[in-house]
Amino acid sequence: MNDHDYLPTLVTVFGLILLLTLESWLPAAGNRRRRLLHTARNLTLGLLNALAVALLAAPLIANVAGWTEGSRFGLLNLLSLPPAMATVTAILLFDGWLYLLHRANHKFGFLWRFHRVHHSDPEMDATTAIRFHTGEVLISSALRLAVIPLLGMTLWQLLVYESLMMPVIMFHHSNVNFPEKADRWLRALVASPAIHRVHHSRMQVETDSNYSIIFSFWDRIGGTLRLRKDGRPVDFGLAEYDSEESQRVSGLLTTPFQSA
Ligand SMILES: [Zn+2]
Ligand SMILES: [Zn+2]
């Protein structure tokens, strides 16, 4: 392991502490009686995923990225861009890939079984950004083994991408009262809280929109951007998984294997 390898983890821990503080100080939705329990459950899932990735996926991804760089394989190596341009292009292309994967997570029943664990959170906040089923994380990691060589991405570019992605996704899930005016500026380029909150709505027509991860222009290009014009707060979650049983760590982990 290299020192750089810990950059996304460090950014995540620091960002989470900052946002948990802001959510106490300036909450969008207040009066949360079980916030600590909710945080503990989402953190448990996040830690489990970090462990699974570190043990099963990270060594393989580092290997494939190292091979890609050494053999100059893939699209970015064909383009022979200056290093800074290559990194910017890698970030854009990888973000486009994750937009497509996110759409696939909603379109295909098998993938939705796992992804619905992220959507069943009835109290969205910064910890929702790490609430994913381990199966979804491992499927996404396995696909990286093909996407990284195809794009010609280096490990460094992947780490830069993840270090940018984590603060963006923690912020757009957060329960921070972010002013509409500032959100309008932010969402011109980035998937803002107003954009991503609509994606977590209980209304399917809203869930089937706003798949962007970092850059909001993927939704504009794909015709999937949707905003609430009236500014009403979004009711988060999935009706089938509201029960206490479903929201426990054991319920979250078994959700993909239950018939909907
Ligand atoms: Zn989704
Ligand atoms: Zn989300």
mmCIF file of N, CA, C and O in Angstrom, residues 167-260:
data_model
loop_
_atom_site.group_PDB
_atom_site.id
_atom_site.type_symbol
_atom_site.label_atom_id
_atom_site.label_comp_id
_atom_site.label_asym_id
_atom_site.label_seq_id
_atom_site.Cartn_x
_atom_site.Cartn_y
_atom_site.Cartn_z
ATOM 1 N N PRO A 167 -16.714 13.607 -0.958
ATOM 2 C CA PRO A 167 -17.315 14.825 -0.396
ATOM 3 C C PRO A 167 -18.598 15.226 -1.131
ATOM 4 O O PRO A 167 -19.564 15.653 -0.497
ATOM 5 N N VAL A 168 -18.631 15.040 -2.459
ATOM 6 C CA VAL A 168 -19.828 15.437 -3.219
ATOM 7 C C VAL A 168 -21.016 14.567 -2.809
ATOM 8 O O VAL A 168 -22.097 15.072 -2.512
ATOM 9 N N ILE A 169 -20.809 13.252 -2.743
ATOM 10 C CA ILE A 169 -21.984 12.413 -2.436
ATOM 11 C C ILE A 169 -22.398 12.522 -0.958
ATOM 12 O O ILE A 169 -23.576 12.475 -0.647
ATOM 13 N N MET A 170 -21.423 12.734 -0.065
ATOM 14 C CA MET A 170 -21.820 12.925 1.340
ATOM 15 C C MET A 170 -22.625 14.214 1.473
ATOM 16 O O MET A 170 -23.609 14.272 2.198
ATOM 17 N N PHE A 171 -22.200 15.252 0.741
ATOM 18 C CA PHE A 171 -22.912 16.536 0.825
ATOM 19 C C PHE A 171 -24.302 16.434 0.192
ATOM 20 O O PHE A 171 -25.277 16.923 0.762
ATOM 21 N N HIS A 172 -24.424 15.784 -0.979
ATOM 22 C CA HIS A 172 -25.761 15.797 -1.596
ATOM 23 C C HIS A 172 -26.754 14.859 -0.903
ATOM 24 O O HIS A 172 -27.950 14.979 -1.112
ATOM 25 N N HIS A 173 -26.264 13.974 -0.048
ATOM 26 C CA HIS A 173 -27.181 13.183 0.784
ATOM 27 C C HIS A 173 -27.468 13.878 2.128
ATOM 28 O O HIS A 173 -28.375 13.467 2.841
ATOM 29 N N SER A 174 -26.661 14.870 2.488
ATOM 30 C CA SER A 174 -26.686 15.373 3.871
ATOM 31 C C SER A 174 -28.001 16.063 4.223
ATOM 32 O O SER A 174 -28.723 16.564 3.372
ATOM 33 N N ASN A 175 -28.258 16.076 5.530
ATOM 34 C CA ASN A 175 -29.443 16.746 6.064
ATOM 35 C C ASN A 175 -29.066 18.164 6.510
ATOM 36 O O ASN A 175 -29.438 18.605 7.582
ATOM 37 N N VAL A 176 -28.293 18.835 5.670
ATOM 38 C CA VAL A 176 -27.898 20.213 5.974
ATOM 39 C C VAL A 176 -28.849 21.148 5.231
ATOM 40 O O VAL A 176 -29.198 20.906 4.078
ATOM 41 N N ASN A 177 -29.289 22.181 5.933
ATOM 42 C CA ASN A 177 -30.199 23.147 5.322
ATOM 43 C C ASN A 177 -29.403 24.054 4.383
ATOM 44 O O ASN A 177 -28.903 25.090 4.786
ATOM 45 N N PHE A 178 -29.295 23.638 3.148
ATOM 46 C CA PHE A 178 -28.488 24.354 2.160
ATOM 47 C C PHE A 178 -29.410 25.290 1.383
ATOM 48 O O PHE A 178 -30.405 24.833 0.801
ATOM 49 N N PRO A 179 -29.130 26.609 1.377
ATOM 50 C CA PRO A 179 -30.070 27.555 0.756
ATOM 51 C C PRO A 179 -30.287 27.276 -0.735
ATOM 52 O O PRO A 179 -29.346 26.917 -1.447
ATOM 53 N N GLU A 180 -31.530 27.460 -1.185
ATOM 54 C CA GLU A 180 -31.907 27.199 -2.584
ATOM 55 C C GLU A 180 -31.051 27.998 -3.565
ATOM 56 O O GLU A 180 -30.641 27.492 -4.604
ATOM 57 N N LYS A 181 -30.732 29.241 -3.193
ATOM 58 C CA LYS A 181 -29.957 30.093 -4.091
ATOM 59 C C LYS A 181 -28.559 29.494 -4.320
ATOM 60 O O LYS A 181 -28.066 29.447 -5.451
ATOM 61 N N ALA A 182 -27.948 29.024 -3.233
ATOM 62 C CA ALA A 182 -26.608 28.426 -3.331
ATOM 63 C C ALA A 182 -26.692 27.109 -4.091
ATOM 64 O O ALA A 182 -25.814 26.770 -4.893
ATOM 65 N N ASP A 183 -27.783 26.365 -3.859
ATOM 66 C CA ASP A 183 -27.966 25.089 -4.553
ATOM 67 C C ASP A 183 -28.060 25.311 -6.064
ATOM 68 O O ASP A 183 -27.522 24.541 -6.855
ATOM 69 N N ARG A 184 -28.726 26.386 -6.447
ATOM 70 C CA ARG A 184 -28.884 26.689 -7.876
ATOM 71 C C ARG A 184 -27.515 26.892 -8.540
ATOM 72 O O ARG A 184 -27.282 26.427 -9.646
ATOM 73 N N TRP A 185 -26.625 27.574 -7.828
ATOM 74 C CA TRP A 185 -25.263 27.776 -8.343
ATOM 75 C C TRP A 185 -24.527 26.448 -8.444
ATOM 76 O O TRP A 185 -23.907 26.142 -9.456
ATOM 77 N N LEU A 186 -24.629 25.683 -7.366
ATOM 78 C CA LEU A 186 -23.896 24.420 -7.288
ATOM 79 C C LEU A 186 -24.364 23.444 -8.366
ATOM 80 O O LEU A 186 -23.560 22.800 -9.045
ATOM 81 N N ARG A 187 -25.689 23.340 -8.527
ATOM 82 C CA ARG A 187 -26.217 22.314 -9.442
ATOM 83 C C ARG A 187 -26.013 22.649 -10.916
ATOM 84 O O ARG A 187 -26.280 21.818 -11.779
ATOM 85 N N ALA A 188 -25.544 23.862 -11.214
ATOM 86 C CA ALA A 188 -25.175 24.165 -12.603
ATOM 87 C C ALA A 188 -24.081 23.203 -13.058
ATOM 88 O O ALA A 188 -23.997 22.839 -14.230
ATOM 89 N N LEU A 189 -23.247 22.759 -12.111
ATOM 90 C CA LEU A 189 -22.146 21.857 -12.457
ATOM 91 C C LEU A 189 -22.214 20.505 -11.737
ATOM 92 O O LEU A 189 -21.885 19.469 -12.302
ATOM 93 N N VAL A 190 -22.659 20.539 -10.474
ATOM 94 C CA VAL A 190 -22.520 19.360 -9.605
ATOM 95 C C VAL A 190 -23.893 18.857 -9.155
ATOM 96 O O VAL A 190 -24.834 19.651 -9.032
ATOM 97 N N ALA A 191 -24.002 17.539 -8.918
ATOM 98 C CA ALA A 191 -25.236 16.959 -8.377
ATOM 99 C C ALA A 191 -25.405 17.460 -6.940
ATOM 100 O O ALA A 191 -24.718 17.010 -6.023
ATOM 101 N N SER A 192 -26.312 18.414 -6.758
ATOM 102 C CA SER A 192 -26.479 19.130 -5.483
ATOM 103 C C SER A 192 -27.492 18.397 -4.595
ATOM 104 O O SER A 192 -28.161 17.468 -5.052
ATOM 105 N N PRO A 193 -27.664 18.845 -3.327
ATOM 106 C CA PRO A 193 -28.713 18.240 -2.483
ATOM 107 C C PRO A 193 -30.102 18.304 -3.140
ATOM 108 O O PRO A 193 -30.824 17.309 -3.133
ATOM 109 N N ALA A 194 -30.467 19.437 -3.737
ATOM 110 C CA ALA A 194 -31.818 19.540 -4.341
ATOM 111 C C ALA A 194 -32.000 18.512 -5.458
ATOM 112 O O ALA A 194 -33.099 17.994 -5.662
ATOM 113 N N ILE A 195 -30.937 18.189 -6.169
ATOM 114 C CA ILE A 195 -31.017 17.186 -7.235
ATOM 115 C C ILE A 195 -31.120 15.788 -6.628
ATOM 116 O O ILE A 195 -32.025 15.018 -6.956
ATOM 117 N N HIS A 196 -30.217 15.453 -5.719
ATOM 118 C CA HIS A 196 -30.181 14.061 -5.260
ATOM 119 C C HIS A 196 -31.334 13.718 -4.309
ATOM 120 O O HIS A 196 -31.767 12.571 -4.262
ATOM 121 N N ARG A 197 -31.853 14.712 -3.568
ATOM 122 C CA ARG A 197 -32.988 14.420 -2.682
ATOM 123 C C ARG A 197 -34.185 13.917 -3.491
ATOM 124 O O ARG A 197 -34.898 13.018 -3.050
ATOM 125 N N VAL A 198 -34.392 14.491 -4.666
ATOM 126 C CA VAL A 198 -35.507 14.056 -5.525
ATOM 127 C C VAL A 198 -35.320 12.582 -5.915
ATOM 128 O O VAL A 198 -36.289 11.819 -5.966
ATOM 129 N N HIS A 199 -34.071 12.169 -6.128
ATOM 130 C CA HIS A 199 -33.780 10.781 -6.496
ATOM 131 C C HIS A 199 -34.161 9.800 -5.373
ATOM 132 O O HIS A 199 -34.400 8.620 -5.631
ATOM 133 N N HIS A 200 -34.203 10.284 -4.127
ATOM 134 C CA HIS A 200 -34.555 9.408 -2.992
ATOM 135 C C HIS A 200 -36.030 9.492 -2.618
ATOM 136 O O HIS A 200 -36.432 8.979 -1.569
ATOM 137 N N SER A 201 -36.833 10.112 -3.477
ATOM 138 C CA SER A 201 -38.261 10.263 -3.202
ATOM 139 C C SER A 201 -38.977 8.905 -3.200
ATOM 140 O O SER A 201 -38.535 7.948 -3.827
ATOM 141 N N ARG A 202 -40.127 8.857 -2.510
ATOM 142 C CA ARG A 202 -40.955 7.641 -2.538
ATOM 143 C C ARG A 202 -41.756 7.536 -3.833
ATOM 144 O O ARG A 202 -42.344 6.497 -4.099
ATOM 145 N N MET A 203 -41.807 8.623 -4.599
ATOM 146 C CA MET A 203 -42.550 8.597 -5.861
ATOM 147 C C MET A 203 -41.629 8.088 -6.960
ATOM 148 O O MET A 203 -40.572 8.693 -7.224
ATOM 149 N N GLN A 204 -42.028 6.986 -7.616
ATOM 150 C CA GLN A 204 -41.102 6.339 -8.559
ATOM 151 C C GLN A 204 -40.678 7.239 -9.715
ATOM 152 O O GLN A 204 -39.531 7.185 -10.159
ATOM 153 N N VAL A 205 -41.603 8.099 -10.155
ATOM 154 C CA VAL A 205 -41.263 8.981 -11.283
ATOM 155 C C VAL A 205 -40.082 9.894 -10.897
ATOM 156 O O VAL A 205 -39.260 10.274 -11.735
ATOM 157 N N GLU A 206 -39.975 10.202 -9.595
ATOM 158 C CA GLU A 206 -38.848 11.029 -9.136
ATOM 159 C C GLU A 206 -37.596 10.177 -8.914
ATOM 160 O O GLU A 206 -36.480 10.603 -9.218
ATOM 161 N N THR A 207 -37.786 8.964 -8.390
ATOM 162 C CA THR A 207 -36.639 8.059 -8.192
ATOM 163 C C THR A 207 -35.978 7.741 -9.532
ATOM 164 O O THR A 207 -34.760 7.613 -9.614
ATOM 165 N N ASP A 208 -36.800 7.619 -10.581
ATOM 166 C CA ASP A 208 -36.276 7.317 -11.918
ATOM 167 C C ASP A 208 -35.723 8.571 -12.589
ATOM 168 O O ASP A 208 -35.989 8.829 -13.774
ATOM 169 N N SER A 209 -34.994 9.367 -11.842
ATOM 170 C CA SER A 209 -34.360 10.575 -12.397
ATOM 171 C C SER A 209 -33.140 10.887 -11.533
ATOM 172 O O SER A 209 -32.933 10.264 -10.491
ATOM 173 N N ASN A 210 -32.301 11.821 -12.004
ATOM 174 C CA ASN A 210 -31.167 12.321 -11.206
ATOM 175 C C ASN A 210 -30.192 11.222 -10.782
ATOM 176 O O ASN A 210 -29.984 10.979 -9.593
ATOM 177 N N TYR A 211 -29.566 10.593 -11.762
ATOM 178 C CA TYR A 211 -28.622 9.500 -11.477
ATOM 179 C C TYR A 211 -27.174 9.985 -11.354
ATOM 180 O O TYR A 211 -26.276 9.200 -11.080
ATOM 181 N N SER A 212 -26.935 11.267 -11.619
ATOM 182 C CA SER A 212 -25.558 11.785 -11.640
ATOM 183 C C SER A 212 -24.862 11.595 -10.294
ATOM 184 O O SER A 212 -25.496 11.691 -9.238
ATOM 185 N N ILE A 213 -23.561 11.355 -10.362
ATOM 186 C CA ILE A 213 -22.773 11.168 -9.137
ATOM 187 C C ILE A 213 -22.066 12.483 -8.784
ATOM 188 O O ILE A 213 -22.411 13.097 -7.782
ATOM 189 N N ILE A 214 -21.102 12.907 -9.598
ATOM 190 C CA ILE A 214 -20.458 14.204 -9.321
ATOM 191 C C ILE A 214 -21.082 15.291 -10.209
ATOM 192 O O ILE A 214 -21.658 16.247 -9.722
ATOM 193 N N PHE A 215 -20.963 15.136 -11.527
ATOM 194 C CA PHE A 215 -21.360 16.215 -12.434
ATOM 195 C C PHE A 215 -22.823 16.062 -12.869
ATOM 196 O O PHE A 215 -23.231 14.991 -13.330
ATOM 197 N N SER A 216 -23.567 17.167 -12.745
ATOM 198 C CA SER A 216 -25.003 17.115 -13.048
ATOM 199 C C SER A 216 -25.277 17.081 -14.551
ATOM 200 O O SER A 216 -26.382 16.768 -14.963
ATOM 201 N N PHE A 217 -24.239 17.380 -15.379
ATOM 202 C CA PHE A 217 -24.544 17.435 -16.824
ATOM 203 C C PHE A 217 -24.860 16.068 -17.412
ATOM 204 O O PHE A 217 -25.481 15.999 -18.466
ATOM 205 N N TRP A 218 -24.526 14.986 -16.734
ATOM 206 C CA TRP A 218 -24.900 13.658 -17.260
ATOM 207 C C TRP A 218 -26.421 13.523 -17.295
ATOM 208 O O TRP A 218 -26.974 12.960 -18.235
ATOM 209 N N ASP A 219 -27.094 14.025 -16.263
ATOM 210 C CA ASP A 219 -28.562 13.980 -16.262
ATOM 211 C C ASP A 219 -29.156 14.912 -17.317
ATOM 212 O O ASP A 219 -30.195 14.605 -17.893
ATOM 213 N N ARG A 220 -28.482 16.035 -17.548
ATOM 214 C CA ARG A 220 -28.969 16.944 -18.601
ATOM 215 C C ARG A 220 -28.812 16.271 -19.969
ATOM 216 O O ARG A 220 -29.725 16.278 -20.784
ATOM 217 N N ILE A 221 -27.647 15.650 -20.192
ATOM 218 C CA ILE A 221 -27.394 14.973 -21.475
ATOM 219 C C ILE A 221 -28.360 13.790 -21.641
ATOM 220 O O ILE A 221 -28.921 13.578 -22.714
ATOM 221 N N GLY A 222 -28.543 13.022 -20.568
ATOM 222 C CA GLY A 222 -29.381 11.816 -20.634
ATOM 223 C C GLY A 222 -30.873 12.105 -20.540
ATOM 224 O O GLY A 222 -31.691 11.183 -20.614
ATOM 225 N N GLY A 223 -31.237 13.379 -20.339
ATOM 226 C CA GLY A 223 -32.659 13.745 -20.236
ATOM 227 C C GLY A 223 -33.306 13.193 -18.974
ATOM 228 O O GLY A 223 -34.503 12.912 -18.945
ATOM 229 N N THR A 224 -32.513 13.038 -17.906
ATOM 230 C CA THR A 224 -33.053 12.437 -16.676
ATOM 231 C C THR A 224 -33.059 13.415 -15.494
ATOM 232 O O THR A 224 -33.263 13.005 -14.356
ATOM 233 N N LEU A 225 -32.818 14.694 -15.773
ATOM 234 C CA LEU A 225 -32.813 15.667 -14.674
ATOM 235 C C LEU A 225 -34.241 16.059 -14.304
ATOM 236 O O LEU A 225 -35.061 16.304 -15.182
ATOM 237 N N ARG A 226 -34.523 16.082 -13.001
ATOM 238 C CA ARG A 226 -35.864 16.439 -12.540
ATOM 239 C C ARG A 226 -35.734 17.200 -11.213
ATOM 240 O O ARG A 226 -35.069 16.731 -10.298
ATOM 241 N N LEU A 227 -36.379 18.340 -11.130
ATOM 242 C CA LEU A 227 -36.331 19.120 -9.891
ATOM 243 C C LEU A 227 -37.748 19.403 -9.420
ATOM 244 O O LEU A 227 -38.676 19.390 -10.221
ATOM 245 N N ARG A 228 -37.892 19.645 -8.121
ATOM 246 C CA ARG A 228 -39.209 20.032 -7.604
ATOM 247 C C ARG A 228 -39.349 21.532 -7.717
ATOM 248 O O ARG A 228 -38.617 22.268 -7.056
ATOM 249 N N LYS A 229 -40.276 21.962 -8.536
ATOM 250 C CA LYS A 229 -40.435 23.402 -8.780
ATOM 251 C C LYS A 229 -40.966 24.118 -7.533
ATOM 252 O O LYS A 229 -40.621 25.254 -7.275
ATOM 253 N N ASP A 230 -41.838 23.411 -6.767
ATOM 254 C CA ASP A 230 -42.478 24.081 -5.630
ATOM 255 C C ASP A 230 -41.622 24.049 -4.359
ATOM 256 O O ASP A 230 -42.005 24.637 -3.349
ATOM 257 N N GLY A 231 -40.477 23.356 -4.392
ATOM 258 C CA GLY A 231 -39.574 23.342 -3.241
ATOM 259 C C GLY A 231 -40.088 22.567 -2.031
ATOM 260 O O GLY A 231 -39.543 22.699 -0.935
ATOM 261 N N ARG A 232 -41.172 21.772 -2.208
ATOM 262 C CA ARG A 232 -41.663 20.953 -1.079
ATOM 263 C C ARG A 232 -40.578 19.992 -0.634
ATOM 264 O O ARG A 232 -39.852 19.449 -1.471
ATOM 265 N N PRO A 233 -40.460 19.709 0.710
ATOM 266 C CA PRO A 233 -39.456 18.722 1.138
ATOM 267 C C PRO A 233 -39.817 17.334 0.605
ATOM 268 O O PRO A 233 -40.995 16.992 0.466
ATOM 269 N N VAL A 234 -38.805 16.535 0.301
ATOM 270 C CA VAL A 234 -39.019 15.206 -0.280
ATOM 271 C C VAL A 234 -39.213 14.192 0.851
ATOM 272 O O VAL A 234 -38.529 14.244 1.867
ATOM 273 N N ASP A 235 -40.183 13.287 0.661
ATOM 274 C CA ASP A 235 -40.406 12.196 1.618
ATOM 275 C C ASP A 235 -39.521 11.021 1.155
ATOM 276 O O ASP A 235 -39.749 10.463 0.089
ATOM 277 N N PHE A 236 -38.501 10.691 1.959
ATOM 278 C CA PHE A 236 -37.508 9.691 1.553
ATOM 279 C C PHE A 236 -37.917 8.264 1.921
ATOM 280 O O PHE A 236 -38.595 8.045 2.915
ATOM 281 N N GLY A 237 -37.414 7.287 1.147
ATOM 282 C CA GLY A 237 -37.529 5.881 1.536
ATOM 283 C C GLY A 237 -38.308 5.033 0.549
ATOM 284 O O GLY A 237 -38.670 5.485 -0.538
ATOM 285 N N LEU A 238 -38.531 3.781 0.969
ATOM 286 C CA LEU A 238 -39.312 2.829 0.177
ATOM 287 C C LEU A 238 -40.338 2.193 1.124
ATOM 288 O O LEU A 238 -39.952 1.615 2.144
ATOM 289 N N ALA A 239 -41.620 2.312 0.751
ATOM 290 C CA ALA A 239 -42.695 1.874 1.659
ATOM 291 C C ALA A 239 -42.521 0.425 2.120
ATOM 292 O O ALA A 239 -42.802 0.098 3.277
ATOM 293 N N GLU A 240 -42.025 -0.459 1.242
ATOM 294 C CA GLU A 240 -41.918 -1.891 1.581
ATOM 295 C C GLU A 240 -40.880 -2.176 2.664
ATOM 296 O O GLU A 240 -40.871 -3.238 3.261
ATOM 297 N N TYR A 241 -39.962 -1.204 2.888
ATOM 298 C CA TYR A 241 -38.852 -1.474 3.825
ATOM 299 C C TYR A 241 -38.819 -0.498 4.994
ATOM 300 O O TYR A 241 -37.764 -0.227 5.555
ATOM 301 N N ASP A 242 -39.984 0.012 5.380
ATOM 302 C CA ASP A 242 -40.037 0.974 6.483
ATOM 303 C C ASP A 242 -39.971 0.309 7.855
ATOM 304 O O ASP A 242 -39.659 0.970 8.839
ATOM 305 N N SER A 243 -40.289 -0.981 7.926
ATOM 306 C CA SER A 243 -40.400 -1.623 9.237
ATOM 307 C C SER A 243 -39.055 -1.611 9.966
ATOM 308 O O SER A 243 -37.992 -1.581 9.348
ATOM 309 N N GLU A 244 -39.153 -1.657 11.289
ATOM 310 C CA GLU A 244 -37.962 -1.699 12.144
ATOM 311 C C GLU A 244 -37.076 -2.896 11.762
ATOM 312 O O GLU A 244 -35.851 -2.785 11.703
ATOM 313 N N GLU A 245 -37.741 -4.007 11.454
ATOM 314 C CA GLU A 245 -37.021 -5.224 11.076
ATOM 315 C C GLU A 245 -36.138 -4.992 9.829
ATOM 316 O O GLU A 245 -34.993 -5.429 9.778
ATOM 317 N N SER A 246 -36.699 -4.288 8.830
ATOM 318 C CA SER A 246 -35.965 -4.023 7.582
ATOM 319 C C SER A 246 -34.828 -3.039 7.783
ATOM 320 O O SER A 246 -33.864 -3.037 7.023
ATOM 321 N N GLN A 247 -34.980 -2.153 8.783
ATOM 322 C CA GLN A 247 -33.991 -1.087 8.977
ATOM 323 C C GLN A 247 -32.816 -1.511 9.861
ATOM 324 O O GLN A 247 -31.817 -0.806 9.942
ATOM 325 N N ARG A 248 -32.969 -2.665 10.544
ATOM 326 C CA ARG A 248 -31.834 -3.185 11.328
ATOM 327 C C ARG A 248 -30.738 -3.630 10.376
ATOM 328 O O ARG A 248 -31.016 -3.954 9.214
ATOM 329 N N VAL A 249 -29.489 -3.723 10.871
ATOM 330 C CA VAL A 249 -28.380 -4.147 10.005
ATOM 331 C C VAL A 249 -28.689 -5.508 9.376
ATOM 332 O O VAL A 249 -28.470 -5.714 8.170
ATOM 333 N N SER A 250 -29.273 -6.417 10.166
ATOM 334 C CA SER A 250 -29.590 -7.752 9.628
ATOM 335 C C SER A 250 -30.628 -7.644 8.510
ATOM 336 O O SER A 250 -30.537 -8.339 7.487
ATOM 337 N N GLY A 251 -31.603 -6.732 8.687
ATOM 338 C CA GLY A 251 -32.636 -6.525 7.661
ATOM 339 C C GLY A 251 -32.043 -5.914 6.396
ATOM 340 O O GLY A 251 -32.390 -6.297 5.274
ATOM 341 N N LEU A 252 -31.120 -4.951 6.580
ATOM 342 C CA LEU A 252 -30.494 -4.299 5.419
ATOM 343 C C LEU A 252 -29.685 -5.320 4.622
ATOM 344 O O LEU A 252 -29.714 -5.329 3.391
ATOM 345 N N LEU A 253 -28.987 -6.195 5.343
ATOM 346 C CA LEU A 253 -28.133 -7.175 4.654
ATOM 347 C C LEU A 253 -28.935 -8.260 3.935
ATOM 348 O O LEU A 253 -28.477 -8.827 2.951
ATOM 349 N N THR A 254 -30.160 -8.522 4.425
ATOM 350 C CA THR A 254 -30.965 -9.574 3.786
ATOM 351 C C THR A 254 -31.964 -9.030 2.758
ATOM 352 O O THR A 254 -32.591 -9.805 2.041
ATOM 353 N N THR A 255 -32.088 -7.700 2.689
ATOM 354 C CA THR A 255 -33.035 -7.067 1.743
ATOM 355 C C THR A 255 -32.924 -7.603 0.309
ATOM 356 O O THR A 255 -33.938 -7.905 -0.322
ATOM 357 N N PRO A 256 -31.716 -7.767 -0.246
ATOM 358 C CA PRO A 256 -31.645 -8.228 -1.653
ATOM 359 C C PRO A 256 -32.244 -9.620 -1.868
ATOM 360 O O PRO A 256 -32.630 -9.965 -2.990
ATOM 361 N N PHE A 257 -32.317 -10.402 -0.814
ATOM 362 C CA PHE A 257 -32.742 -11.796 -0.969
ATOM 363 C C PHE A 257 -34.212 -11.987 -0.616
ATOM 364 O O PHE A 257 -34.714 -13.106 -0.573
ATOM 365 N N GLN A 258 -34.904 -10.864 -0.347
ATOM 366 C CA GLN A 258 -36.341 -10.932 -0.072
ATOM 367 C C GLN A 258 -37.104 -10.600 -1.343
ATOM 368 O O GLN A 258 -36.653 -9.761 -2.128
ATOM 369 N N SER A 259 -38.267 -11.266 -1.511
ATOM 370 C CA SER A 259 -39.077 -10.895 -2.685
ATOM 371 C C SER A 259 -39.764 -9.576 -2.366
ATOM 372 O O SER A 259 -40.255 -9.367 -1.256
ATOM 373 N N ALA A 260 -39.779 -8.681 -3.350
ATOM 374 C CA ALA A 260 -40.308 -7.329 -3.115
ATOM 375 C C ALA A 260 -41.810 -7.348 -2.888
ATOM 376 O O ALA A 260 -42.502 -8.142 -3.490
#
